[in-house]
Coordinates of C-alpha atoms and ligand atoms in Angstrom, one line a residue:
X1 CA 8.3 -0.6 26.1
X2 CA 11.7 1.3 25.2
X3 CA 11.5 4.6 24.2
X4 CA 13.2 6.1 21.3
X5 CA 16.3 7.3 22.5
X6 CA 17.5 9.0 19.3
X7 CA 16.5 12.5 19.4
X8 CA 16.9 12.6 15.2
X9 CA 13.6 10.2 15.3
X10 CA 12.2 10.6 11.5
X11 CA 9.1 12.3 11.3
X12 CA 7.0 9.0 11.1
X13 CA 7.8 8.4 14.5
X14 CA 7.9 11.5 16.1
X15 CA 4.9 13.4 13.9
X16 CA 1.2 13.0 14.3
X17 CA -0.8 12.1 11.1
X18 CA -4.1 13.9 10.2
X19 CA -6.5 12.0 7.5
X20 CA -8.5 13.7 5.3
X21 CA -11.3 12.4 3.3
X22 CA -11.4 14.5 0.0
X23 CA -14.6 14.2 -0.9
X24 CA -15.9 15.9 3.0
X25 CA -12.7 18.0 3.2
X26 CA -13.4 21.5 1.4
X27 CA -15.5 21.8 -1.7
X28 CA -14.2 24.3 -4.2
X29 CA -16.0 24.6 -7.4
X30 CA -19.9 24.3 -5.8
X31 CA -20.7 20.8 -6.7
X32 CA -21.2 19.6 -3.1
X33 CA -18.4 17.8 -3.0
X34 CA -14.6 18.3 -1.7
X35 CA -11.9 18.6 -4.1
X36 CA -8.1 19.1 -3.9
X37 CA -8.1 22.7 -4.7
X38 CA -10.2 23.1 -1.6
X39 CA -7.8 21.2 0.4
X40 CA -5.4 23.4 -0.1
X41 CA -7.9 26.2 1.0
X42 CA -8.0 24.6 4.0
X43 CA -4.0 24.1 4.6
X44 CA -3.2 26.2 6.9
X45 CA -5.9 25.0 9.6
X46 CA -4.2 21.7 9.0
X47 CA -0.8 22.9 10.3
X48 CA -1.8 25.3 12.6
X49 CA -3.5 22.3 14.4
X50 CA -0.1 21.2 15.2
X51 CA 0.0 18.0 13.2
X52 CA 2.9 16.5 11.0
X53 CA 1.8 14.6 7.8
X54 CA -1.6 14.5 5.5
X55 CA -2.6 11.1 4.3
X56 CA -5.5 11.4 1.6
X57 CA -8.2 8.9 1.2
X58 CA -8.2 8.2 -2.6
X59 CA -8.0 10.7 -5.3
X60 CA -7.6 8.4 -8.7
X61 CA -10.2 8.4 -11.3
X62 CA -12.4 6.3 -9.9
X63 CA -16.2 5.4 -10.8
X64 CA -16.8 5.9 -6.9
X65 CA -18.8 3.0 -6.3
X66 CA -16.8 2.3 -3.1
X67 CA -16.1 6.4 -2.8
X68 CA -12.6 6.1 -4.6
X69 CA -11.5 2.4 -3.4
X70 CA -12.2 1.3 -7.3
X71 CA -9.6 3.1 -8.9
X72 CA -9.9 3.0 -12.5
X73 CA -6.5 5.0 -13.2
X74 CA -4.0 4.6 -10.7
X75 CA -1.7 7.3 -12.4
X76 CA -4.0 10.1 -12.6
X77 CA -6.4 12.3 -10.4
X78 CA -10.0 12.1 -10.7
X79 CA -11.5 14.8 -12.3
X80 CA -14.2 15.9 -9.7
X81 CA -11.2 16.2 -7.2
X82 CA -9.1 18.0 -9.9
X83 CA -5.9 17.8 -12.1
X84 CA -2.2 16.0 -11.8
X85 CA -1.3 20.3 -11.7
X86 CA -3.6 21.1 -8.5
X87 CA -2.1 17.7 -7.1
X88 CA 1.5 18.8 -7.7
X89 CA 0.4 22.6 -6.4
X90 CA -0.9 20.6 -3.7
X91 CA 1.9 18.9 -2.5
X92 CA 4.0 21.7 -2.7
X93 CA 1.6 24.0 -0.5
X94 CA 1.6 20.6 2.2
X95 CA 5.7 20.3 1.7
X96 CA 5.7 24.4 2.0
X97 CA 4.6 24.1 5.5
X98 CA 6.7 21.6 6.5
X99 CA 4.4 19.0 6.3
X100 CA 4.2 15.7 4.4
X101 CA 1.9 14.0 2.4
X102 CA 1.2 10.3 2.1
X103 CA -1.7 8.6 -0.7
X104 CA -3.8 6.3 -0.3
X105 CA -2.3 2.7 -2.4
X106 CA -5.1 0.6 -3.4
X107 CA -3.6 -2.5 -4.4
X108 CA -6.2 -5.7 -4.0
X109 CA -8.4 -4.8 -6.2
X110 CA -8.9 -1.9 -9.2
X111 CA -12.6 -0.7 -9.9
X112 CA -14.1 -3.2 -12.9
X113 CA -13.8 0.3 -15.4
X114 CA -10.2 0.2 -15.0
X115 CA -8.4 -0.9 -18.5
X116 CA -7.2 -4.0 -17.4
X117 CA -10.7 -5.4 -16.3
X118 CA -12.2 -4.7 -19.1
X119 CA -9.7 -6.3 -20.8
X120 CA -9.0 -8.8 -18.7
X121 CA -13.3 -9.2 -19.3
X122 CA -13.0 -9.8 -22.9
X123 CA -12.2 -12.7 -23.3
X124 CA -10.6 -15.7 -21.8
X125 CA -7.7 -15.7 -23.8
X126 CA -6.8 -12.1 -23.6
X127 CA -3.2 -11.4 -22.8
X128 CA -4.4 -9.6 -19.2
X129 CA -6.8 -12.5 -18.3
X130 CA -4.2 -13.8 -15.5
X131 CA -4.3 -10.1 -14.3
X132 CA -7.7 -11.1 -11.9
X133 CA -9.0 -13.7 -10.9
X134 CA -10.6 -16.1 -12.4
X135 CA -12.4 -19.3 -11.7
X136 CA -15.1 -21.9 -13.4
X137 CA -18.4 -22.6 -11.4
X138 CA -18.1 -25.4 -8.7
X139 CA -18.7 -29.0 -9.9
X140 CA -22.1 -28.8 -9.0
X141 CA -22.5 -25.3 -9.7
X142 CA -22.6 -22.1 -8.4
X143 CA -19.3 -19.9 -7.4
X144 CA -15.4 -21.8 -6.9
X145 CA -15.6 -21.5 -3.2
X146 CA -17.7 -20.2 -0.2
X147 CA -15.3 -17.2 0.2
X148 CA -17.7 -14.2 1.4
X149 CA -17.0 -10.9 -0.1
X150 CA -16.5 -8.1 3.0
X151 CA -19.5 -6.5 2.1
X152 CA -21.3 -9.1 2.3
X153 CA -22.6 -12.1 -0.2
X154 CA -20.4 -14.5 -1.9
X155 CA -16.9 -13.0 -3.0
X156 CA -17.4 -14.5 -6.8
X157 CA -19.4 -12.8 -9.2
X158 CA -20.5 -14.8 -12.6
X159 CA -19.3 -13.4 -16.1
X160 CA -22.3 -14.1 -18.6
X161 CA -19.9 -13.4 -21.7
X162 CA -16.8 -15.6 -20.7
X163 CA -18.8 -18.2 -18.6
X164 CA -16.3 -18.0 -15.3
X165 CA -16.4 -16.5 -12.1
X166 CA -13.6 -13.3 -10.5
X167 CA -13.0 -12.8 -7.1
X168 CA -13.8 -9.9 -6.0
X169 CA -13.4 -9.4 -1.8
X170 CA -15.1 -6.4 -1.8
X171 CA -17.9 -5.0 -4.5
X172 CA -18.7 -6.6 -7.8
X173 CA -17.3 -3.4 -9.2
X174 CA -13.5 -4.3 -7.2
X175 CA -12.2 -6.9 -8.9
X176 CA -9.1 -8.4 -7.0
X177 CA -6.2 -8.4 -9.1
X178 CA -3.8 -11.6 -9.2
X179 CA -0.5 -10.3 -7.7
X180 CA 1.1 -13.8 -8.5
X181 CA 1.7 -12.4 -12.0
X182 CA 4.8 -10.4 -12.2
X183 CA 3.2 -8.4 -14.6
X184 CA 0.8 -7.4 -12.0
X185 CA 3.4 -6.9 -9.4
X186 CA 5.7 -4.9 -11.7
X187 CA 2.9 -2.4 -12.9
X188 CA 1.6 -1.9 -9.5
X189 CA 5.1 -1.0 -8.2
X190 CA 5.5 1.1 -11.2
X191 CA 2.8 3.3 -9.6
X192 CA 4.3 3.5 -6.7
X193 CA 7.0 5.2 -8.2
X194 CA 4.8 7.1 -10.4
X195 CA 4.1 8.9 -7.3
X196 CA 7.1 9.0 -5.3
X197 CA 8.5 10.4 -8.2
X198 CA 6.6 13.4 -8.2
X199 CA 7.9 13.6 -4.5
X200 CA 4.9 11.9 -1.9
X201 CA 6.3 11.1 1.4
X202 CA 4.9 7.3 1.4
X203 CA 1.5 5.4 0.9
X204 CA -1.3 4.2 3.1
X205 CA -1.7 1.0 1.9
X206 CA -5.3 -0.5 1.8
X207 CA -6.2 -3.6 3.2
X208 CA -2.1 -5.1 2.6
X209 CA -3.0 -8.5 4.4
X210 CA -5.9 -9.3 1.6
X211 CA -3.7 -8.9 -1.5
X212 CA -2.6 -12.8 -1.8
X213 CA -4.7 -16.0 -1.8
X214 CA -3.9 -19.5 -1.0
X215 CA -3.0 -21.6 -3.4
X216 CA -5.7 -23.5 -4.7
X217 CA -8.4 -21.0 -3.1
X218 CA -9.5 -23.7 -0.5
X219 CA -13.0 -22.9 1.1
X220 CA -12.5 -21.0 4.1
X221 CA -13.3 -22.7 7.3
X222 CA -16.6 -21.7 9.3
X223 CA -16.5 -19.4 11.9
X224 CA -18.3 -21.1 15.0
X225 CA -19.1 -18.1 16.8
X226 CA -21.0 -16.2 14.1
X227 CA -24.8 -15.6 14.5
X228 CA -27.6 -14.6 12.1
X229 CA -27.8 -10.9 11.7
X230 CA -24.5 -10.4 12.0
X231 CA -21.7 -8.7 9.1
X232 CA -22.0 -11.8 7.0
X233 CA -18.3 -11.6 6.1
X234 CA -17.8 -13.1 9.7
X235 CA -19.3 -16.0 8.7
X236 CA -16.2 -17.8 7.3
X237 CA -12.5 -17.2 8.9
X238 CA -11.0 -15.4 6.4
X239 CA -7.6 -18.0 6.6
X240 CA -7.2 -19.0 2.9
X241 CA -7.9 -15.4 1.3
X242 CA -5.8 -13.2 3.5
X243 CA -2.5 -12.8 5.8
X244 CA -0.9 -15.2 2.8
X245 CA 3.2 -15.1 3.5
X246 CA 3.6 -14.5 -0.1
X247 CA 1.5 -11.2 0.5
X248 CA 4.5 -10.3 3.0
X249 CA 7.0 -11.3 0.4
X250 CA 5.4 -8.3 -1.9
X251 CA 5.0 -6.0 1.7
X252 CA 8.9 -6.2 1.7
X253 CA 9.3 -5.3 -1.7
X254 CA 7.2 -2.2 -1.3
X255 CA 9.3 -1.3 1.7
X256 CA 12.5 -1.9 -0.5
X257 CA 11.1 0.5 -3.0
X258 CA 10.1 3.4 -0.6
X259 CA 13.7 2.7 1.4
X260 CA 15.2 3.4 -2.7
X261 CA 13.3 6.7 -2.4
X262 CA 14.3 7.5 1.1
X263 CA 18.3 6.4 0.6
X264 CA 20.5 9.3 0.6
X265 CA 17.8 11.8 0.8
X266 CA 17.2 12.8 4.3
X267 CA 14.0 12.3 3.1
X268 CA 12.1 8.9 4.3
X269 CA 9.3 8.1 2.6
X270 CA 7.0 5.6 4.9
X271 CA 4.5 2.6 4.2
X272 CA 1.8 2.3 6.6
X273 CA -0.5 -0.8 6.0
X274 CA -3.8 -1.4 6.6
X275 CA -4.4 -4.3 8.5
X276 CA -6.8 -5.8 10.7
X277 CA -5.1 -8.8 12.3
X278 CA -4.7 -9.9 15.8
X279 CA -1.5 -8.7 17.6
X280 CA 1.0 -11.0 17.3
X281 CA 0.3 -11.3 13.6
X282 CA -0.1 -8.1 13.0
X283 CA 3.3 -7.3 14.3
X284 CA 5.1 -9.7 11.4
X285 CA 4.0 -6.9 9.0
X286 CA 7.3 -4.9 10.2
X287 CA 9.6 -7.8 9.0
X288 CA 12.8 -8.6 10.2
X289 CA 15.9 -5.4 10.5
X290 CA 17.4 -7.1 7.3
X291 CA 13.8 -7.4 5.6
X292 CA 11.5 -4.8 6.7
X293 CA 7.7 -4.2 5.2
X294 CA 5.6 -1.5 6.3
X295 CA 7.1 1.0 8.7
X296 CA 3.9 1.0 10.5
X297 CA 0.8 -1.6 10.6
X298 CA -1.9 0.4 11.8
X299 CA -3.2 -0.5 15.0
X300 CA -7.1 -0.8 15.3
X301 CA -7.2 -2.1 18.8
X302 CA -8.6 1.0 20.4
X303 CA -11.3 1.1 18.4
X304 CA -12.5 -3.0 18.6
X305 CA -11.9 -3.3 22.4
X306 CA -14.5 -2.0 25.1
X307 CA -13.9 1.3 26.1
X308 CA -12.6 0.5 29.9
X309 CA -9.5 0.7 31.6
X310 CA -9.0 -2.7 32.5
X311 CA -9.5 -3.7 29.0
X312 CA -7.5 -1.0 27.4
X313 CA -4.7 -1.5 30.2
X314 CA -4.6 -4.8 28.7
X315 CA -4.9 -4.1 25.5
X316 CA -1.7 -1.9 25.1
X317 CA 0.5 -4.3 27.6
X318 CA -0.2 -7.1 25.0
X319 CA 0.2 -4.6 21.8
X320 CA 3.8 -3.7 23.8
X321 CA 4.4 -6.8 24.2
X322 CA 3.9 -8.3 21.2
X323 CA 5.9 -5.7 19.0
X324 CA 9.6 -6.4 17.8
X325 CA 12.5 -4.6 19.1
X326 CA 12.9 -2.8 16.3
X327 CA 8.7 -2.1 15.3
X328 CA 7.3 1.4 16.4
X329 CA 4.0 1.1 17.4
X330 CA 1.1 3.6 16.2
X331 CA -2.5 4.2 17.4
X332 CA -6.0 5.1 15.7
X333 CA -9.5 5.9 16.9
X334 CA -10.9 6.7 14.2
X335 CA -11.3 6.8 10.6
X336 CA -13.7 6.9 7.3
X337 CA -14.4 3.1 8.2
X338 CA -15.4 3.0 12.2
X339 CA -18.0 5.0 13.9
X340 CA -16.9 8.2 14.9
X341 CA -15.0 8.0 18.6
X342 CA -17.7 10.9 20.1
X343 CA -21.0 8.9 18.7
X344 CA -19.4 5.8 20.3
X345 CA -18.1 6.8 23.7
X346 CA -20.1 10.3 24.0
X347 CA -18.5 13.6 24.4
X348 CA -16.5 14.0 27.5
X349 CA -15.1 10.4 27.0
X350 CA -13.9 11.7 23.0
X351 CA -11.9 14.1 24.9
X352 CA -10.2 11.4 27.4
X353 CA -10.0 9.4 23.7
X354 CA -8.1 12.2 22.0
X355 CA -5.9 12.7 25.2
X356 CA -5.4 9.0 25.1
X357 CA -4.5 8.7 21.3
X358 CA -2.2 11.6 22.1
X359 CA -0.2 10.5 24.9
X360 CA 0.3 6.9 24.1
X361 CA 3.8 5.4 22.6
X362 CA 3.6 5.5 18.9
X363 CA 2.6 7.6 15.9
X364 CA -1.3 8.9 16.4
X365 CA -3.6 8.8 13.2
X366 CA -6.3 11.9 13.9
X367 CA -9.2 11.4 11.8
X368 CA -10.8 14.7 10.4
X369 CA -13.6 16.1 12.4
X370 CA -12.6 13.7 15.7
X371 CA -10.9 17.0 17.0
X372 CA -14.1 18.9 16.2
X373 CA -16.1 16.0 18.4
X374 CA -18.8 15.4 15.4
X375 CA -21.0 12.4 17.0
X376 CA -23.8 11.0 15.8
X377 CA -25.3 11.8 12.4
X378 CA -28.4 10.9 11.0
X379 CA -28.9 9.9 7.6
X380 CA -32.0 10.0 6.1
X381 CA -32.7 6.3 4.4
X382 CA -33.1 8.4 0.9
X383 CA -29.2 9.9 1.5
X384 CA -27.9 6.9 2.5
X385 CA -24.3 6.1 -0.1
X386 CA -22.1 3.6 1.1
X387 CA -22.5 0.3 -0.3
X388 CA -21.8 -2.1 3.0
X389 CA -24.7 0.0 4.0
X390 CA -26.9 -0.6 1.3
X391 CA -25.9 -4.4 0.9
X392 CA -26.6 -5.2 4.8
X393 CA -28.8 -2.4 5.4
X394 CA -29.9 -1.9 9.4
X395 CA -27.2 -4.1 10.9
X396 CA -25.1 -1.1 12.0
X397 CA -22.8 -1.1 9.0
X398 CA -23.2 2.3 7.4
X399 CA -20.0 4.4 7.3
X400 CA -22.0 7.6 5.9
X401 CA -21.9 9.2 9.3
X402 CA -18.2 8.9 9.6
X403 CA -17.7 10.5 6.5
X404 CA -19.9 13.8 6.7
X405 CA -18.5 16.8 5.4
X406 CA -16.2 19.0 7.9
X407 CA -17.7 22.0 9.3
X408 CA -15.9 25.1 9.2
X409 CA -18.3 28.2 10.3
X410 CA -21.9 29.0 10.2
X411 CA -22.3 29.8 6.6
X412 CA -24.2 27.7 4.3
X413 CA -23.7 23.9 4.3
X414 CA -20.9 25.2 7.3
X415 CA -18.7 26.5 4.9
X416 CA -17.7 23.1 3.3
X417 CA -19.6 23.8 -0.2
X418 CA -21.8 26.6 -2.0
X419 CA -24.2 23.6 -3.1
X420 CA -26.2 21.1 -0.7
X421 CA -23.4 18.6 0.2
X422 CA -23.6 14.7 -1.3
X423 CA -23.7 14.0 2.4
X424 CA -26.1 15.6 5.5
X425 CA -23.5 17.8 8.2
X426 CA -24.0 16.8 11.3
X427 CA -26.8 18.3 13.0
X428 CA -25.1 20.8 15.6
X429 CA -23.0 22.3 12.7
X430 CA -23.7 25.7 13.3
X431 CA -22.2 25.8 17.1
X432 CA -20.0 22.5 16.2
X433 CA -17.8 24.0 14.1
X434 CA -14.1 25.1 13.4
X435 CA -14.9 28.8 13.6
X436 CA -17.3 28.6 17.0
X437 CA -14.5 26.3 18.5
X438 CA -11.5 28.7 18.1
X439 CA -13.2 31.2 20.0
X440 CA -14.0 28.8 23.0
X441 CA -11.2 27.7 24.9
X442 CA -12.8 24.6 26.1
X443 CA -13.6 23.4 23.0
X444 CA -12.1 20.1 21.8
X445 CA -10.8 21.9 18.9
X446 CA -8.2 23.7 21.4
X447 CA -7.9 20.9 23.7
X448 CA -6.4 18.6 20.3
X449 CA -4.4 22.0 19.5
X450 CA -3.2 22.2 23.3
X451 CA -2.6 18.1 23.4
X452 CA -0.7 18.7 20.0
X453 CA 1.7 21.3 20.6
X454 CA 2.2 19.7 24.0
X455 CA 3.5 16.1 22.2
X456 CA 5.4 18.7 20.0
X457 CA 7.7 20.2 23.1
X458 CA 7.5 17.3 25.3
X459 CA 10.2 14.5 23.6
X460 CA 8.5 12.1 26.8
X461 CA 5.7 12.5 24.6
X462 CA 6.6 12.0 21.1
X463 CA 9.5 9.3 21.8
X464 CA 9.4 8.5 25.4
X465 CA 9.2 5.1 26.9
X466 CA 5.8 4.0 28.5
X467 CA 5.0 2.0 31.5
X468 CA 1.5 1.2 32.6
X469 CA 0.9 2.4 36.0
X470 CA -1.4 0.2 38.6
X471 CA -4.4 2.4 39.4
X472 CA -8.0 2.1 41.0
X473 CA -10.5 0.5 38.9
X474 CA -12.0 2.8 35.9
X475 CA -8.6 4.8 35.6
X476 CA -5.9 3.9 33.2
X477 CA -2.4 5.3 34.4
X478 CA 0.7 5.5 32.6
X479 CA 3.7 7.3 32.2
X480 CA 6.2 8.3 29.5
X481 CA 10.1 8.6 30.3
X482 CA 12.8 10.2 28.4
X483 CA 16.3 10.9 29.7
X484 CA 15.1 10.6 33.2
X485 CA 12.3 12.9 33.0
X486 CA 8.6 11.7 33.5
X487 CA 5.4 12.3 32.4
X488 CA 2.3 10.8 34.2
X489 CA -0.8 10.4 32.4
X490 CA -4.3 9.9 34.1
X491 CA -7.4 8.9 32.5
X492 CA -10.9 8.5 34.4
X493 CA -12.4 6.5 31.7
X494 CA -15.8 6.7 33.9
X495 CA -18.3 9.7 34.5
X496 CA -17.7 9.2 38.5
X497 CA -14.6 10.7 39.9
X498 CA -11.8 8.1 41.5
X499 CA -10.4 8.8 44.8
X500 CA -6.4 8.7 43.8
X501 CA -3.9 10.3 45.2
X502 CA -1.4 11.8 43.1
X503 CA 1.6 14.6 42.6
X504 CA 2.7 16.4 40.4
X505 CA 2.2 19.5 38.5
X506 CA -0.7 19.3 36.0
X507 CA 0.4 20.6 32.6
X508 CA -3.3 19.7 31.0
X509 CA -7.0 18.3 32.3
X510 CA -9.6 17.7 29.8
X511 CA -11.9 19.6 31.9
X512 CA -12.2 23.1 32.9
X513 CA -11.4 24.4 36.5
X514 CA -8.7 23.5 38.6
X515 CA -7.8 19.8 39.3
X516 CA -8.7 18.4 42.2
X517 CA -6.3 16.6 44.4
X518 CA -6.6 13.4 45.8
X519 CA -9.1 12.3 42.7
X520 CA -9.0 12.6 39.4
X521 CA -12.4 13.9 38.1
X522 CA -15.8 12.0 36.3
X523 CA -14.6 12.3 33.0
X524 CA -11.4 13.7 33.5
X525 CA -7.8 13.3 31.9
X526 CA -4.7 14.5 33.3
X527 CA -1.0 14.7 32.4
X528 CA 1.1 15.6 34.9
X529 CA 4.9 16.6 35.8
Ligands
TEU1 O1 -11.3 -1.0 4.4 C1 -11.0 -2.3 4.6 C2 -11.8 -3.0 5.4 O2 -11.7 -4.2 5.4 C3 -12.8 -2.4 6.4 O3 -14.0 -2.5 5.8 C4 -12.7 -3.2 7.6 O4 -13.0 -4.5 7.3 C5 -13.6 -2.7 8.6 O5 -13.6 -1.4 8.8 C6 -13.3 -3.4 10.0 O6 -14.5 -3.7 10.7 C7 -10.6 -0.4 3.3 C8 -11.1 1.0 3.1 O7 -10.7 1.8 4.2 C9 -12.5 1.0 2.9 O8 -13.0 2.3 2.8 C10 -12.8 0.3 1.6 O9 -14.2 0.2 1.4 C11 -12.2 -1.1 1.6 O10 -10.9 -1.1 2.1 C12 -12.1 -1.6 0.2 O11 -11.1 -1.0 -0.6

């Protein structure tokens, strides 16, 4: 649990990273959906919240049946977000404030309306056939193997015209491309650099451990523990068709292209992959000193483990544990994927949550709106878009309510568009919103500012050691060294208060009102000098 001792940390390590989901961002030309033009609008809130880098959910051309994760161009910019010239006027406003932005690299599988698909789809002969994937029906029929697509259903979906079958482990309209073709490999890197070359800081990289199969696509085995009702993908182990070494092999070369970028530049451009493995395979992601692959795995456990401090205490001694020497760890609560952090935990634990993501050893990802608290949101069956949703409808899948547009005043649709947005807004957006939480001191909105700018001046914070702490049941204690100098941080992860006795001078409380000594209060999170 070293800390950092370098003070010259790069900015991956020391900053915080803020994700924003275009199409809920900042709408700009009125058609009730967010654009790049209004993220730039919306640039200076961004760094006046205090964080460090901008990663952008897709913004390719993209026929959007998965929102943007079917690219159909990966060189380009989708016309309803804009141009390549209000990306490039983009980046320059983010790099102008002395932030840094990363994309969103989608490399398992391109939307079926990219140019290679349809190729690929033309025949079986067809120079890019190899591109994807392609299989004949089982002997007795039906699709190669019992692979289930993540979404749900089988992950094979028939061709009438060429009579086979292409894997596809998300939507029929995702094909996953064959990245044991070097053609594949080389024009996929080539868009990396297509990108770093116009000067992004480094790629979130979507779901890294799927992008290589097993040889010979075996069936995957059964998962014992799944029950009807369930997210059908559980229903095989998903052994054969991801975490593949070969799929490391091509994680390193990624790394060795961004580190090309970075060399000599006092620039570093940084890989984050998305990953959802357990620990102590997640943590072979980083590679080896000599062969490194993403700079940072992202690390989902806070938002799969139950929200108490035993748990959690557990959760980051084994995440600790289980990183190499030389891997930085990183945290997430929340994203355009997961149910939001306040509609799962409620809203005075979302505050102990932010503190938590906050204060913890390794590079926060913030989700946009998580610092606004936006909880639960209703969609109406008849507004309901996202496709898990409508392919296992009822079973809790839906990520619509994650991905509500941001509120920024009382105005219509909160500021966010001039039309009706192509999502609902939550339904307290006219007093849960940017421009009623700047003027209330105890909104979250200032507590993420005051949490922010208080990781920004504390180096404990941002690069510091951390040691768990024993406490009394339903508070998670821990503290963060650096040079000698400690930080203690208390969390009451339960709405009764804890008898605890402890010192220090308290730099920040979640709650209002003065801290009380000898507890720490129902729902309340300290840090302490
Ligand atoms: O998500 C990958 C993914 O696998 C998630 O659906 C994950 O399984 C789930 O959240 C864990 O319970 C990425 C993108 O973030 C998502 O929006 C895309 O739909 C998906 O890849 C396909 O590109």
């Amino acid at each position: 649990m070293d800390g950092d001792s370098q003070q010259d940390a790069p900015w991956w390590k020391r900053g915080v990273i803020y994700q924003v989901y275009p199409r809920s961002f900042q709408d700009s030309d009125g058609d009730g959906i967010g654009d790049l033009a209004g993220i730039e609008q919306r640039l200076d809130y961004i760094a006046a919240l205090g964080v460090d880098a901008v990663w952008l959910s897709p913004v390719f051309p993209s026929p959007m049946a998965d929102f943007g994760y079917d690219v159909a161009d990966y060189c380009d910019i989708e016309p309803m977000f804009g141009s390549l010239a209000d990306f490039d006027r983009l980046l320059d406003q983010v790099h102008a404030r002395g932030l840094k932005l990363l994309l969103d690299f989608v490399p398992n599988h391109t939307s079926d309306q990219h140019p290679w698909f349809v190729e690929s789809r033309s025949s079986r002969t067809n120079p890019k056939r190899d591109w994807y994937i392609w299989r004949g029906a089982a002997p007795g029929g039906g699709p190669p193997n019992n692979w289930i697509s993540d979404f749900g259903g089988s992950a094979w979906t028939w061709d009438e015209a060429t009579e086979q079958y292409y894997l596809r482990a998300f939507l029929p309209q995702q094909p996953d491309l064959n990245w044991r073709n070097p053609a594949v490999k080389a024009a996929m890197l080539g868009a990396m650099r297509f990108w770093l070359d116009r000067g992004v800081d480094g790629f979130r990289i979507d779901v890294l451990w799927h992008i290589v199969k097993a040889e010979g696509l075996p069936d995957n085995p059964i998962n014992p523990r799944w029950k009807p009702g369930r997210n059908e993908r559980d229903r095989v182990l998903q052994t054969h068709s991801t975490d593949r070494p070969e799929a490391h092999l091509i994680s390193a070369e990624m790394r060795a292209l961004a580190d090309d970028y970075s060399r000599g530049t006092g620039r570093e451009r940084a890989l984050i992959g998305e990953i959802f493995l357990p620990y102590e395979r997640l943590a072979r992601w980083y590679g080896t000193p000599e062969r490194p692959q993403v700079h940072l795995p992202f690390n989902f456990g806070l938002m799969e483990h139950r929200w108490d401090a035993a748990v959690l205490r557990k959760l980051i001694a084994e995440y600790e544990a289980a990183l190499p020497p030389w891997g930085w760890p990183n945290w997430v609560v929340g994203s355009h994927d997961a149910p939001r952090i306040a509609a799962r935990l409620g809203e005075a634990q979302a505050r102990i949550a932010m503190m938590l993501l906050l204060t913890l050893r390794g590079t926060p990802t913030l989700y946009q709106g998580d610092e606004l608290g936006i909880g639960e949101v209703d969609i109406p069956p008849a507004r309901v878009q996202d496709p898990r949703e409508l392919r296992q409808p009822g079973i809790g899948l839906g990520r619509d309510p994650s991905r509500t547009p941001m509120a920024w005043d009382d105005s219509v649709s909160a500021g966010f568009s001039a039309a009706e947005p192509w999502l609902p807004l939550h339904a307290d957006w006219r007093t849960r919103n940017v421009a009623a939480q700047d003027h209330d001191a105890g909104s979250m909105l200032n507590l993420t500012r005051t949490l922010l700018s208080l990781r920004k001046s504390q180096a404990a914070l941002e690069i510091g050691a951390l040691r768990l702490l024993d406490a009394p049941p339903g508070v998670l204690a821990y503290e963060r060294c650096i040079d000698g100098r400690a930080l203690l941080v208390l969390l009451n992860l339960t709405p009764e208060a804890v008898t605890f006795s402890w010192e220090g001078t308290v730099l920040l409380s979640t709650l209002s009102g003065e801290a009380a000594p000898g507890m720490v209060r129902a729902d309340e999170g300290l840090i302490l000098e």
